[in-house]
Coordinates of C-alpha atoms in Angstrom, one line a residue:
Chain Z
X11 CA 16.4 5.0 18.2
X12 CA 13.4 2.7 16.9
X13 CA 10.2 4.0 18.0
X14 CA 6.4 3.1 16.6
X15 CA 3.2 5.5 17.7
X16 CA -0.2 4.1 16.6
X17 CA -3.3 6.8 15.9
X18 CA -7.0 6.3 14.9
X19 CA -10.1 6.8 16.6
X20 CA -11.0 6.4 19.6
X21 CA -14.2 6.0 19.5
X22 CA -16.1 3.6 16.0
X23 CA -19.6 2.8 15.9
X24 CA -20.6 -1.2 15.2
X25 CA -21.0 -1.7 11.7
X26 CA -18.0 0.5 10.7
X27 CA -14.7 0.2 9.9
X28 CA -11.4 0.8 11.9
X29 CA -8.5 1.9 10.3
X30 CA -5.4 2.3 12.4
X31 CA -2.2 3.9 11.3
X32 CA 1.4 2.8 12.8
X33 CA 3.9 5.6 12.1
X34 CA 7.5 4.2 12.6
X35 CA 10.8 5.7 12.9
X36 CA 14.2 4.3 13.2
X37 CA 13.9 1.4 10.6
X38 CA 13.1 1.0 7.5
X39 CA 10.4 -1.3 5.8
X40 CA 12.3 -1.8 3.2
X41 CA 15.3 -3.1 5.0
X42 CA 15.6 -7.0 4.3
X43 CA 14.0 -9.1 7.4
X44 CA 11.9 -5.9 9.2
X45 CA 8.5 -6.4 9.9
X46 CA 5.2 -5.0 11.7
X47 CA 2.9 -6.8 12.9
X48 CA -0.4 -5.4 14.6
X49 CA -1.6 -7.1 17.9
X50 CA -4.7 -6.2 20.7
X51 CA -5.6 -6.7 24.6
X52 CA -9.2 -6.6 25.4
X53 CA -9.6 -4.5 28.7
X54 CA -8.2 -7.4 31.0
X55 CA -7.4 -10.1 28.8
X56 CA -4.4 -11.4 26.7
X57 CA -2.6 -10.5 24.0
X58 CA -3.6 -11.0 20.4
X59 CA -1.9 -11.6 17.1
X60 CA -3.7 -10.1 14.3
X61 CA -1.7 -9.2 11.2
X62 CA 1.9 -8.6 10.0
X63 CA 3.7 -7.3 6.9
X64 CA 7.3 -7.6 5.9
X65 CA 10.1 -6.0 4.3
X66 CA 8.6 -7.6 0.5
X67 CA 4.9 -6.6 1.3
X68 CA 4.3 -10.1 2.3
X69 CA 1.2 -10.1 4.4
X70 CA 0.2 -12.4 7.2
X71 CA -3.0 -12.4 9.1
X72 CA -4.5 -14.0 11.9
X73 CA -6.9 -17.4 11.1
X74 CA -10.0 -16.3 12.8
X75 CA -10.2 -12.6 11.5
X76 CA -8.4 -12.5 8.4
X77 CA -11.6 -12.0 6.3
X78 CA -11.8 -8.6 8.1
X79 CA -8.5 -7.5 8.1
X80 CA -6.4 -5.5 5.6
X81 CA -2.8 -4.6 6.5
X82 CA -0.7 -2.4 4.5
X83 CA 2.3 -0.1 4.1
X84 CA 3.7 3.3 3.1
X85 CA 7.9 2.8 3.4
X86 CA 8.2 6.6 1.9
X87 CA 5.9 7.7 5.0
X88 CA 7.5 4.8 7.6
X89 CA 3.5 3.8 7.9
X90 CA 1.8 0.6 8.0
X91 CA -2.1 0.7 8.4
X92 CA -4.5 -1.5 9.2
X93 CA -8.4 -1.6 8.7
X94 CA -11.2 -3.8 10.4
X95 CA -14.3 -4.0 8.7
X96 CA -17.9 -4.7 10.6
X97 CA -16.7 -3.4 14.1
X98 CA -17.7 -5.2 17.1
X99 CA -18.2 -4.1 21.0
X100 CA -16.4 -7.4 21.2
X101 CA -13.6 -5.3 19.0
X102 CA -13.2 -3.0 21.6
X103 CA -9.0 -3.1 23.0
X104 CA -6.0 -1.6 22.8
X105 CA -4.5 -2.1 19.4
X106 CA -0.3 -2.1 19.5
X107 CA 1.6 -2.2 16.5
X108 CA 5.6 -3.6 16.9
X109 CA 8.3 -4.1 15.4
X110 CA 9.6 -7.6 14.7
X111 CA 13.1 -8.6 12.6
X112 CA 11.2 -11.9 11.1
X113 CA 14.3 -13.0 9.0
X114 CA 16.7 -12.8 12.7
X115 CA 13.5 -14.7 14.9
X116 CA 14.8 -11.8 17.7
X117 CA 11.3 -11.7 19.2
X118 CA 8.9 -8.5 19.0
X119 CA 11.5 -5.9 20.0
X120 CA 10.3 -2.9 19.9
X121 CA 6.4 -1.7 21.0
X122 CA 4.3 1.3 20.4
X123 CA 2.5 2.6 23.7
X124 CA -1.0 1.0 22.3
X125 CA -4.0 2.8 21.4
X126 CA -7.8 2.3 23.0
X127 CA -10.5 1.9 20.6
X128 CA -13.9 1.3 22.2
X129 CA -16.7 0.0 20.0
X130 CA -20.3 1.6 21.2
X131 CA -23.1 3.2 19.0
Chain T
X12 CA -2.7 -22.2 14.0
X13 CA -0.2 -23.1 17.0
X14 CA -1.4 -23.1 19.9
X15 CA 0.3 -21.7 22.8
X16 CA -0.6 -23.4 26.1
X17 CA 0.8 -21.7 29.3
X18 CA 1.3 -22.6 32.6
X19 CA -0.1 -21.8 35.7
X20 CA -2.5 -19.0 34.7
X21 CA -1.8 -17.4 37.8
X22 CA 0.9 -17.9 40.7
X23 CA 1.8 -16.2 44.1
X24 CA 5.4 -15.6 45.1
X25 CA 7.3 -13.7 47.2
X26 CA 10.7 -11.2 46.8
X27 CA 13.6 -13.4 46.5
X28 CA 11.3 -16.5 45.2
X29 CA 12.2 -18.7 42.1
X30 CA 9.5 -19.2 39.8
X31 CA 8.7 -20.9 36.7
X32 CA 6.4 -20.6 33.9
X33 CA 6.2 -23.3 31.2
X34 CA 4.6 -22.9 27.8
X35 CA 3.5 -25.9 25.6
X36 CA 3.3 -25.8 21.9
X37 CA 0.9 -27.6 20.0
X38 CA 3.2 -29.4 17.6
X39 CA 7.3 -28.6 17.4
X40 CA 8.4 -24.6 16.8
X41 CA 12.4 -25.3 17.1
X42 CA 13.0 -22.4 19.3
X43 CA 10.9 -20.1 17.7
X44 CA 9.6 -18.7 20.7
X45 CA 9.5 -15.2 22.9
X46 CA 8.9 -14.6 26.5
X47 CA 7.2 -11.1 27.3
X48 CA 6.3 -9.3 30.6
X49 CA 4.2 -6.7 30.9
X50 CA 2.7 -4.4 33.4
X51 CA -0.6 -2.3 33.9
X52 CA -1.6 0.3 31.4
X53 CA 1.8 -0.5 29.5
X54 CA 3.0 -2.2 26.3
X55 CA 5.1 -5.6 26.4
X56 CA 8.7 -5.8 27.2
X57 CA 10.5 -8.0 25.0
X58 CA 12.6 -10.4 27.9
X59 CA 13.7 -13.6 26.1
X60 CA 13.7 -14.5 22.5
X61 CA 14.6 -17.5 20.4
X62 CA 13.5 -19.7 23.6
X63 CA 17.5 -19.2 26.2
X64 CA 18.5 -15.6 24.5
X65 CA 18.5 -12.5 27.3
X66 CA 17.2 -9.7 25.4
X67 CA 19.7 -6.9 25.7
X68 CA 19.1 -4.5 28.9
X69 CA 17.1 -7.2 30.5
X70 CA 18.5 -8.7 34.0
X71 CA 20.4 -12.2 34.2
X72 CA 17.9 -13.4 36.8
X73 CA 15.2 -14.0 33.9
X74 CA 16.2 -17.1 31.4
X75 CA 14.3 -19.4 29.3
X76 CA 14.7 -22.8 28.3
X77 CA 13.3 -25.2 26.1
X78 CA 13.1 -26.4 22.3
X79 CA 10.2 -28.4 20.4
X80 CA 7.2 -28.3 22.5
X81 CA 7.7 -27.4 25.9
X82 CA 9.5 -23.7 27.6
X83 CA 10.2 -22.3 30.3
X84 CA 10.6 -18.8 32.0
X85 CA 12.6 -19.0 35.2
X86 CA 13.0 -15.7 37.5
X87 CA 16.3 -16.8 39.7
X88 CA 15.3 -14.6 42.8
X89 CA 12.1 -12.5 42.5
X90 CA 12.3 -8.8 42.8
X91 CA 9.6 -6.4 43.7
X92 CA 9.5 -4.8 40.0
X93 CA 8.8 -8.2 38.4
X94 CA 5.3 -8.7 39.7
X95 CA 3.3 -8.6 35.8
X96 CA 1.9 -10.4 33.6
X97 CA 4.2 -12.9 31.6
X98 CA 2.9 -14.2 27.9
X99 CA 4.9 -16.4 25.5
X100 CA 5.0 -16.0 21.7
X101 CA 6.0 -18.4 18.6
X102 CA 6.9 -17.3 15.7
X103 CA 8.1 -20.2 14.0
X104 CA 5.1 -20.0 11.0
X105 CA 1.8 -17.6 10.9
X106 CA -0.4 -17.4 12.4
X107 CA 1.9 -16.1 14.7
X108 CA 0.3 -16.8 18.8
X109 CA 0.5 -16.2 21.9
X110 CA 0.0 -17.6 25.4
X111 CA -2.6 -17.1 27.4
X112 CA -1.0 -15.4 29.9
X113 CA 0.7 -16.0 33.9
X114 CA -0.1 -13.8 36.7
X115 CA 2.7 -13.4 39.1
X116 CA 1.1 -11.6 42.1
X117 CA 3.0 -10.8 45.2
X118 CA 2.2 -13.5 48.1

C-alpha cells in the first residue's frame, strides 16, 4: 500500500525559509522510474507544479521558482524534502507531495493529504 | 514551459448529463497527459492517464481522448458524486503543468 504524508510548519514568517518533508512508504526511491514531485493550491485556486526528483536524483523544478527551490531525498528514510527560501504571503497553500512512475507516464498516482502553510509575520 | 489551456473554466450540468472538458497544449505532448478531479478540502484523484487510459478503480463513465494538442474529459452520464474540480496535467518534458482548472457545479 503506497502512501505519502507531508509535515512542516504551519505557520513561516516572510523572509524565511520553508522546508517541507514528504515521508513515503510503499515504494522505493531507488526503484528504476519512481518519482516525487512536490505541487501547491493557493486557498481557492489551481494546482501547481513545483519540483520533482527521480529514482537517479535527477531534479526538476518549476521555471518561475526554481531559483528558490531545493528538492532532495533520503531513500534509507523514504523522505524527499523540499525548501523555499524568501517566503511570501503570496506563498501561502497547501503543499502536496505525490508520487509519479516518470519512466511508465501513468500520471500522478498516488497523493499525500496536503499540508497548509500560511505565510504572515 | 507548456502551457496547459483548459476549457470552459466553469460549467453547470445536471445528474445524468454528458459533459466535456477539453484541454489545449501549447505545442504537441504525444499523449503525455493526465486528467484529475478533485473535491473540497481533499487531494487529487488520479482518473485518466496517458490521454484514453481509465485509471484502475475509477468508473467507465469517465474517458479521455486526444493526442498532440488538444484532450478531452468526457463524463457519459453525470452522477451526483462527480460534481469537483477537474485539472489536466502533461508530463511529456519539465516543467511539468497543469490546467487551469473546470468547475462542474450542479445546475
Amino acid at each position: 500500500q503506497v502512501t505519502l504524508r507531508e509535515s512542516g510548519p504551519a505557520l513561516v514568517k516572510p523572509t524565511q525559509t520553508l522546508t517541507l518533508t514528504c515521508t513515503f512508504s510503499g515504494f522505493s526511491l531507488s526503484t528504476s522510474g519512481m518519482c516525487v514531485s512536490w505541487i501547491r493550491q493557493p486557498p481557492g485556486k489551481a494546482l501547481e507544479w513545483l519540483a520533482l526528483i527521480d529514482w537517479d536524483d535527477d531534479k526538476y523544478y518549476s521555471t518561475s521558482l526554481k531559483t528558490r527551490l531545493t528538492i532532495s531525498k533520503d531513500t534509507s528514510k523514504n523522505q524527499v524534502v523540499l525548501t523555499m527560501t524568501n517566503m511570501d504571503p503570496v506563498d501561502t497553500a497547501t503543499y502536496y507531495c505525490a508520487r509519479m512512475n516518470c519512466i511508465a507516464a501513468a500520471g500522478i498516482d498516488y497523493w499525500g493529504q496536503g499540508t497548509l502553510v500560511t505565510v504572515s509575520s | 514551459a507548456i502551457q496547459m489551456t483548459q476549457s470552459p473554466s466553469s460549467l453547470s450540468a445536471s445528474v445524468g448529463d454528458r459533459v466535456t472538458i477539453t484541454c489545449r497544449a501549447s505545442q504537441g505532448i504525444r499523449n503525455d497527459l493526465g486528467w484529475y478531479q478533485q473535491k473540497p478540502g481533499k487531494a487529487p484523484k488520479l482518473l485518466i492517464y496517458a490521454a484514453s487510459s481509465l485509471q484502475s478503480g475509477v468508473p467507465s463513465r469517465f474517458s479521455g481522448s486526444g493526442s498532440g494538442t488538444d484532450f478531452t474529459l468526457t463524463i457519459s452520464s453525470l452522477q451526483p458524486e462527480d460534481f469537483a474540480t477537474y485539472y489536466c496535467l502533461q508530463d511529456y518534458n519539465y516543467p511539468i503543468t497543469f490546467g487551469q482548472g473546470t468547475r462542474l457545479e450542479i445546475k
